[in-house]
PDB file of C-alpha atoms in Angstrom:
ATOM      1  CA  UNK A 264      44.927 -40.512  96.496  1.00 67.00           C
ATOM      2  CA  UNK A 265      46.912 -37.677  94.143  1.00 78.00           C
ATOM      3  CA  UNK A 266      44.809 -34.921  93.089  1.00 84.00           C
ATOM      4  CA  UNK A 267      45.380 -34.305  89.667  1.00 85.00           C
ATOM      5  CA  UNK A 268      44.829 -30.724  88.007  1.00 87.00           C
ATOM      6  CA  UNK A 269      44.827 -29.722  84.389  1.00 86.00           C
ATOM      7  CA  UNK A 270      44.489 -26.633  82.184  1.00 84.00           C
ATOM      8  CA  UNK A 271      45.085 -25.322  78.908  1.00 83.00           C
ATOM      9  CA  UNK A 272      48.746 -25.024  79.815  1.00 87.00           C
ATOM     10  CA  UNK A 273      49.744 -27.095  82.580  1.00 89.00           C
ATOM     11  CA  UNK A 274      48.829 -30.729  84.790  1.00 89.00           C
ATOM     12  CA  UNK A 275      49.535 -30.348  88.457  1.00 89.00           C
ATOM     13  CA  UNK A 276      50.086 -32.953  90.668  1.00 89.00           C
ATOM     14  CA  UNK A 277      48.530 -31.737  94.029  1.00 90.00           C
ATOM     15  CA  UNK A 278      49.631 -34.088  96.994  1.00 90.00           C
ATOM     16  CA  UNK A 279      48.534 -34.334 100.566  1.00 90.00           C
ATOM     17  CA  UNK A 280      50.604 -33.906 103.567  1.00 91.00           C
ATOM     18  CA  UNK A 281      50.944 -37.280 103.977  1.00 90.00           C
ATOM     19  CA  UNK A 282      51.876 -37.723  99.874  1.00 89.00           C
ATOM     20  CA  UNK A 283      54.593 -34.738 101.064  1.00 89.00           C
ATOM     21  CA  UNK A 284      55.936 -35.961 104.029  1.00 91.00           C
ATOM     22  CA  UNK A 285      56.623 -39.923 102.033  1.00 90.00           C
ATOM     23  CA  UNK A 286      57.838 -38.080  99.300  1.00 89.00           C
ATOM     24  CA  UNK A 287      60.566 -35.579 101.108  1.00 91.00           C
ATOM     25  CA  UNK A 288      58.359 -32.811  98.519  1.00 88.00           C
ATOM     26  CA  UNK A 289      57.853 -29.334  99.721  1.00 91.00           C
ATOM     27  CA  UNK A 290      55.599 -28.309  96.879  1.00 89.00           C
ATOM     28  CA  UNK A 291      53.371 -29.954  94.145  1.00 91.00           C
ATOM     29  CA  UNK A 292      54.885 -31.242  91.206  1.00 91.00           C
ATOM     30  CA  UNK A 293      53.978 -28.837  88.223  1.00 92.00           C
ATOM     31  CA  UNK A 294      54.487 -30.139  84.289  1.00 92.00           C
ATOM     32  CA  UNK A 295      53.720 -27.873  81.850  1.00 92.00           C
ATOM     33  CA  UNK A 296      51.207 -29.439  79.045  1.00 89.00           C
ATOM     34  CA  UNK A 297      53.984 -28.889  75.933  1.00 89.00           C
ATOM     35  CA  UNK A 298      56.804 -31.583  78.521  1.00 90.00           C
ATOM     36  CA  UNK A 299      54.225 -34.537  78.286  1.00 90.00           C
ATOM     37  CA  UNK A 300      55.485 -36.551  75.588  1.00 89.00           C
ATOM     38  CA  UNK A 301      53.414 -39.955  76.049  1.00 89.00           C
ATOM     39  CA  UNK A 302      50.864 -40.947  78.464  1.00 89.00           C
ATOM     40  CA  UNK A 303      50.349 -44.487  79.169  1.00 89.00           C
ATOM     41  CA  UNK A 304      48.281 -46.833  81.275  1.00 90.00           C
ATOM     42  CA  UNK A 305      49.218 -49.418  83.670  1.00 89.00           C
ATOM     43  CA  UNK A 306      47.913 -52.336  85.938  1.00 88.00           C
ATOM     44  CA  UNK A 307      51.185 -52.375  88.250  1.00 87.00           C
ATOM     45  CA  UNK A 308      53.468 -49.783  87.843  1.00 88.00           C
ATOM     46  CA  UNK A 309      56.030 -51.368  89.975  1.00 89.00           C
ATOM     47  CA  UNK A 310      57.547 -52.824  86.895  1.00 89.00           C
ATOM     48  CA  UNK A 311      58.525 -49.175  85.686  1.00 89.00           C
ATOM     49  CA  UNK A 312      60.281 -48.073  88.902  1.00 89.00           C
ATOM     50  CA  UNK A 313      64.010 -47.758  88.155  1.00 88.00           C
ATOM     51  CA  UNK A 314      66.980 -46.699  89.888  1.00 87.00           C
ATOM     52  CA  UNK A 315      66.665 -46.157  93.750  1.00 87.00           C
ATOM     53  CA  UNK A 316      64.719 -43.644  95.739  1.00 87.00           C
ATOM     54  CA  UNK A 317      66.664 -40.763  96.245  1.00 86.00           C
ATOM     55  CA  UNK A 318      64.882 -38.794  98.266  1.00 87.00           C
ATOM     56  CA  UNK A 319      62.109 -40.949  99.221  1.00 86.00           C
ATOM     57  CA  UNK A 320      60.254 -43.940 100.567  1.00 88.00           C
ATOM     58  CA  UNK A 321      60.159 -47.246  99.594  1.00 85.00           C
ATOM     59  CA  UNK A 322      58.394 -50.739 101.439  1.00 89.00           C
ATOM     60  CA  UNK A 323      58.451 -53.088  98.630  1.00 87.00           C
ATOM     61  CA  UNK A 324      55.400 -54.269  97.743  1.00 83.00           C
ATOM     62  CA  UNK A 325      53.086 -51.204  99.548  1.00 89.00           C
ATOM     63  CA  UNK A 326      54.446 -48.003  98.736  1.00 92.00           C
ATOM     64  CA  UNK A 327      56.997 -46.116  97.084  1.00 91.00           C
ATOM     65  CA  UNK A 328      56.846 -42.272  97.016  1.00 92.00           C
ATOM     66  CA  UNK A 329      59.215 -39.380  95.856  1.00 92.00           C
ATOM     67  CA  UNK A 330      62.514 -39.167  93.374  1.00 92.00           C
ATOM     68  CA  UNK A 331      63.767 -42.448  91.883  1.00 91.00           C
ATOM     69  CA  UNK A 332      67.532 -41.405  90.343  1.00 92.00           C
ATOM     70  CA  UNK A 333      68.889 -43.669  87.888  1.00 89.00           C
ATOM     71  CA  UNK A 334      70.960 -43.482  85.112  1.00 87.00           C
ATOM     72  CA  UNK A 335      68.559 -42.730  82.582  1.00 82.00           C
ATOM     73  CA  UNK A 336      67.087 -39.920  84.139  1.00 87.00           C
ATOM     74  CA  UNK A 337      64.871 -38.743  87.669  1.00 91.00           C
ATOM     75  CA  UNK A 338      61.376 -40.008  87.780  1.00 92.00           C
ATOM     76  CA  UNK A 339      58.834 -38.949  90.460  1.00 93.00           C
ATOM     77  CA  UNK A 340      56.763 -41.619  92.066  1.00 93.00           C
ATOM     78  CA  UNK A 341      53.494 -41.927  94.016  1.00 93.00           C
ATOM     79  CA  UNK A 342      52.907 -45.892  93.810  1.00 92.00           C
ATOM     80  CA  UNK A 343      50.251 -47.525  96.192  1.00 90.00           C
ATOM     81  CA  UNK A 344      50.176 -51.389  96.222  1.00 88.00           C
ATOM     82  CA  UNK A 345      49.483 -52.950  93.211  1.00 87.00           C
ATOM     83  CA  UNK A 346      46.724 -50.336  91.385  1.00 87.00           C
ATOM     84  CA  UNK A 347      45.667 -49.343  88.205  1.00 88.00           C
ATOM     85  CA  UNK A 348      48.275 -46.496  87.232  1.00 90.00           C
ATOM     86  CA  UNK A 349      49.547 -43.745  84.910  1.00 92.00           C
ATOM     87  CA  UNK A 350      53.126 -43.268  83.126  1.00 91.00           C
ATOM     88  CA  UNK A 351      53.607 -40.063  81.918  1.00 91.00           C
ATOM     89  CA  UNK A 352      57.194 -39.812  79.755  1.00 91.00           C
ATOM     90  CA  UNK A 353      58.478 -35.946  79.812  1.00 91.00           C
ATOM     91  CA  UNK A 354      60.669 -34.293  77.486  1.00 91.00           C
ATOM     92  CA  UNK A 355      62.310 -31.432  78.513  1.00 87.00           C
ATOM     93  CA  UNK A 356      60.904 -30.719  82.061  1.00 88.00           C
ATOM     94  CA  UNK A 357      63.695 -29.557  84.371  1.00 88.00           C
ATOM     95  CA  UNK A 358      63.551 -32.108  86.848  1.00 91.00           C
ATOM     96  CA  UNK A 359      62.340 -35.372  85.676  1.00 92.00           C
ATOM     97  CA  UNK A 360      61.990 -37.458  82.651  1.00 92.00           C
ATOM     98  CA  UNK A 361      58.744 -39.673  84.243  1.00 93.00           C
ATOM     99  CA  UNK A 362      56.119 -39.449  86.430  1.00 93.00           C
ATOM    100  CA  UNK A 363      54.365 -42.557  87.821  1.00 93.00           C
ATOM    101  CA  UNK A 364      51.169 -42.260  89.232  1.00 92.00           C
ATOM    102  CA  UNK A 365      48.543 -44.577  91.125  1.00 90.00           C
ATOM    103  CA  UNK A 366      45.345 -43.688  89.906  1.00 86.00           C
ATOM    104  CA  UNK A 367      41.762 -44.903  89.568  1.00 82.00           C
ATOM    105  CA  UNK A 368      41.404 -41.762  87.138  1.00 82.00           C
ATOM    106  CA  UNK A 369      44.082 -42.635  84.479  1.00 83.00           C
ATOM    107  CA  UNK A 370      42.120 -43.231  81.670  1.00 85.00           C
ATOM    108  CA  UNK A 371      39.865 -40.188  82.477  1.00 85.00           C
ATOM    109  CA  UNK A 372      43.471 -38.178  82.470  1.00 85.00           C
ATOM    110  CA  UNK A 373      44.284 -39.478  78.990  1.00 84.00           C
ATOM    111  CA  UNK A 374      41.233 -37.858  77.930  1.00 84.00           C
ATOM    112  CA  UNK A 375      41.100 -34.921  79.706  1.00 83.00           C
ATOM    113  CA  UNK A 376      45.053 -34.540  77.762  1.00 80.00           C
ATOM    114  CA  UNK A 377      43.342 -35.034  74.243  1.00 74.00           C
ATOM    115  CA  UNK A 378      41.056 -32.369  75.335  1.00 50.00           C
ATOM    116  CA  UNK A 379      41.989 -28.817  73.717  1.00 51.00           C
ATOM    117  CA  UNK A 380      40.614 -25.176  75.024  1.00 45.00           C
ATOM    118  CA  UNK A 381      40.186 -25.678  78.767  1.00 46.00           C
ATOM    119  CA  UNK A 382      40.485 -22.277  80.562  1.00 51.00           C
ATOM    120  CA  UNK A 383      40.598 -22.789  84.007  1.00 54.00           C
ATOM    121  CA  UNK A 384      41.910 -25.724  85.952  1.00 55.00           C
ATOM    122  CA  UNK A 385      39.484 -27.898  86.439  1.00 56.00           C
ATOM    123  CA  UNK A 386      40.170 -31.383  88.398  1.00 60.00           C
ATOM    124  CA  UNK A 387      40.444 -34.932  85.857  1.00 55.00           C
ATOM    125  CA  UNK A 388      37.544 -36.465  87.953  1.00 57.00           C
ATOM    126  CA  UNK A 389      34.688 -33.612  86.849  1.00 57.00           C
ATOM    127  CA  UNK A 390      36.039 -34.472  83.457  1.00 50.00           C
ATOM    128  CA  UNK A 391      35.447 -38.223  83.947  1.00 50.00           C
ATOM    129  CA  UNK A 392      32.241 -37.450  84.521  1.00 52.00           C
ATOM    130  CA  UNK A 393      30.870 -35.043  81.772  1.00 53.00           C
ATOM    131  CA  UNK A 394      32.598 -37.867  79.142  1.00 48.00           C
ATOM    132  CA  UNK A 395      31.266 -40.957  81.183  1.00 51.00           C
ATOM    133  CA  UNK A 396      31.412 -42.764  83.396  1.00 49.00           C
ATOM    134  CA  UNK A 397      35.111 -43.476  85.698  1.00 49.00           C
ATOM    135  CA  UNK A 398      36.041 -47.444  84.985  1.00 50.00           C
ATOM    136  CA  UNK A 399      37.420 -49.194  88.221  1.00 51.00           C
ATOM    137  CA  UNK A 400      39.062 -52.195  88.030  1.00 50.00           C
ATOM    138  CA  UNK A 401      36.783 -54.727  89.518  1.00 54.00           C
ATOM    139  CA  UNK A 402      38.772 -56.069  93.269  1.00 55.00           C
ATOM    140  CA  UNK A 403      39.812 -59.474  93.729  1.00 56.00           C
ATOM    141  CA  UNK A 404      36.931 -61.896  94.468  1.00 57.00           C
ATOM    142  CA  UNK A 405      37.435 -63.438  97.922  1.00 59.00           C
ATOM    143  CA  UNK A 406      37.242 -67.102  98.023  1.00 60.00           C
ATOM    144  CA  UNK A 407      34.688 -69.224 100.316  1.00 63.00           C
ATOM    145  CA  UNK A 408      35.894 -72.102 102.226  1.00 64.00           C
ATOM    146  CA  UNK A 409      33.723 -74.792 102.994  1.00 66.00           C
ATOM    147  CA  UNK A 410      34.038 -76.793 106.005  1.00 71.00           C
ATOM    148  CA  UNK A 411      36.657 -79.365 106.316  1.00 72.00           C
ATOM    149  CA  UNK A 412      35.542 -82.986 106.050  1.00 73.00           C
ATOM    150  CA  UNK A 413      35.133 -85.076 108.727  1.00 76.00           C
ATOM    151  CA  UNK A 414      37.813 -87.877 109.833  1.00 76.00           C
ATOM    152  CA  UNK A 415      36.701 -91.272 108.539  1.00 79.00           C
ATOM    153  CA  UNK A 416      35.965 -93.470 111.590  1.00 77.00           C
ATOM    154  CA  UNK A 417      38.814 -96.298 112.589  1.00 70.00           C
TER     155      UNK A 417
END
């Protein structure tokens, strides 16, 4: 899961080692607050992947992590399956244009942008819970099979 770190001036993108090694990333991805143009929500964010991963990894479907290159610009990517997730358009950031995020915490992070004044970094979750509570997205509901019915007699 991305770690995601905001302050008065910048949201940070903290990934694991894993998140690093998938994503061919040395560092963290830094965006400074003034860059973030629009911040939107999404149930798959599959459907906003475009051009190829260059560096990166993709397995359709499970994961795709790292820079997408296309024609209309270099997006970052840390996709897991198909989770609740958060687009963030840039303008003027030198090295992409979007960042796609899987996320749990999205909506808490579209707050935590509105919010003015905040000194320190201070991770989106504590903010999710001093304005309420987190929403999850309730799983699928696995489905009960009954026993098959018995041959009729011949």
């Amino acid at each position: 899961m991305v770690t995601l770190l905001l302050d008065s001036t910048q949201l940070e993108v903290v990934l694991s080692v894993s998140e690093r090694a998938l994503s061919f990333r040395k560092g963290n991805v830094v965006i400074e607050r003034t860059a973030i143009s629009k911040v939107q929500l999404t149930d798959d964010a599959w459907t906003w992947l475009r051009g190829i991963p260059s560096p990166g990894t993709h397995v359709r479907g499970m994961v795709a992590m790292g820079t997408w290159r296309s024609a209309g610009g270099d997006d970052f990517a840390i996709i897991r399956r198909h989770r609740p997730s958060v687009v963030i358009d840039l303008d003027g950031h030198p090295e992409f244009q979007r960042i796609i995020l899987t996320t749990r915490h999205g909506l808490a992070l579209v707050q935590a942008l509105r919010v003015e004044g905040a000194e320190e970094a201070v991770d989106v979750v504590d903010i999710a819970a001093e304005t309420g509570t987190i929403p999850v997205v309730p799983g699928k509901k696995t489905r009960k099979r009954g026993r098959p019915a018995p041959a009729p007699a011949v």
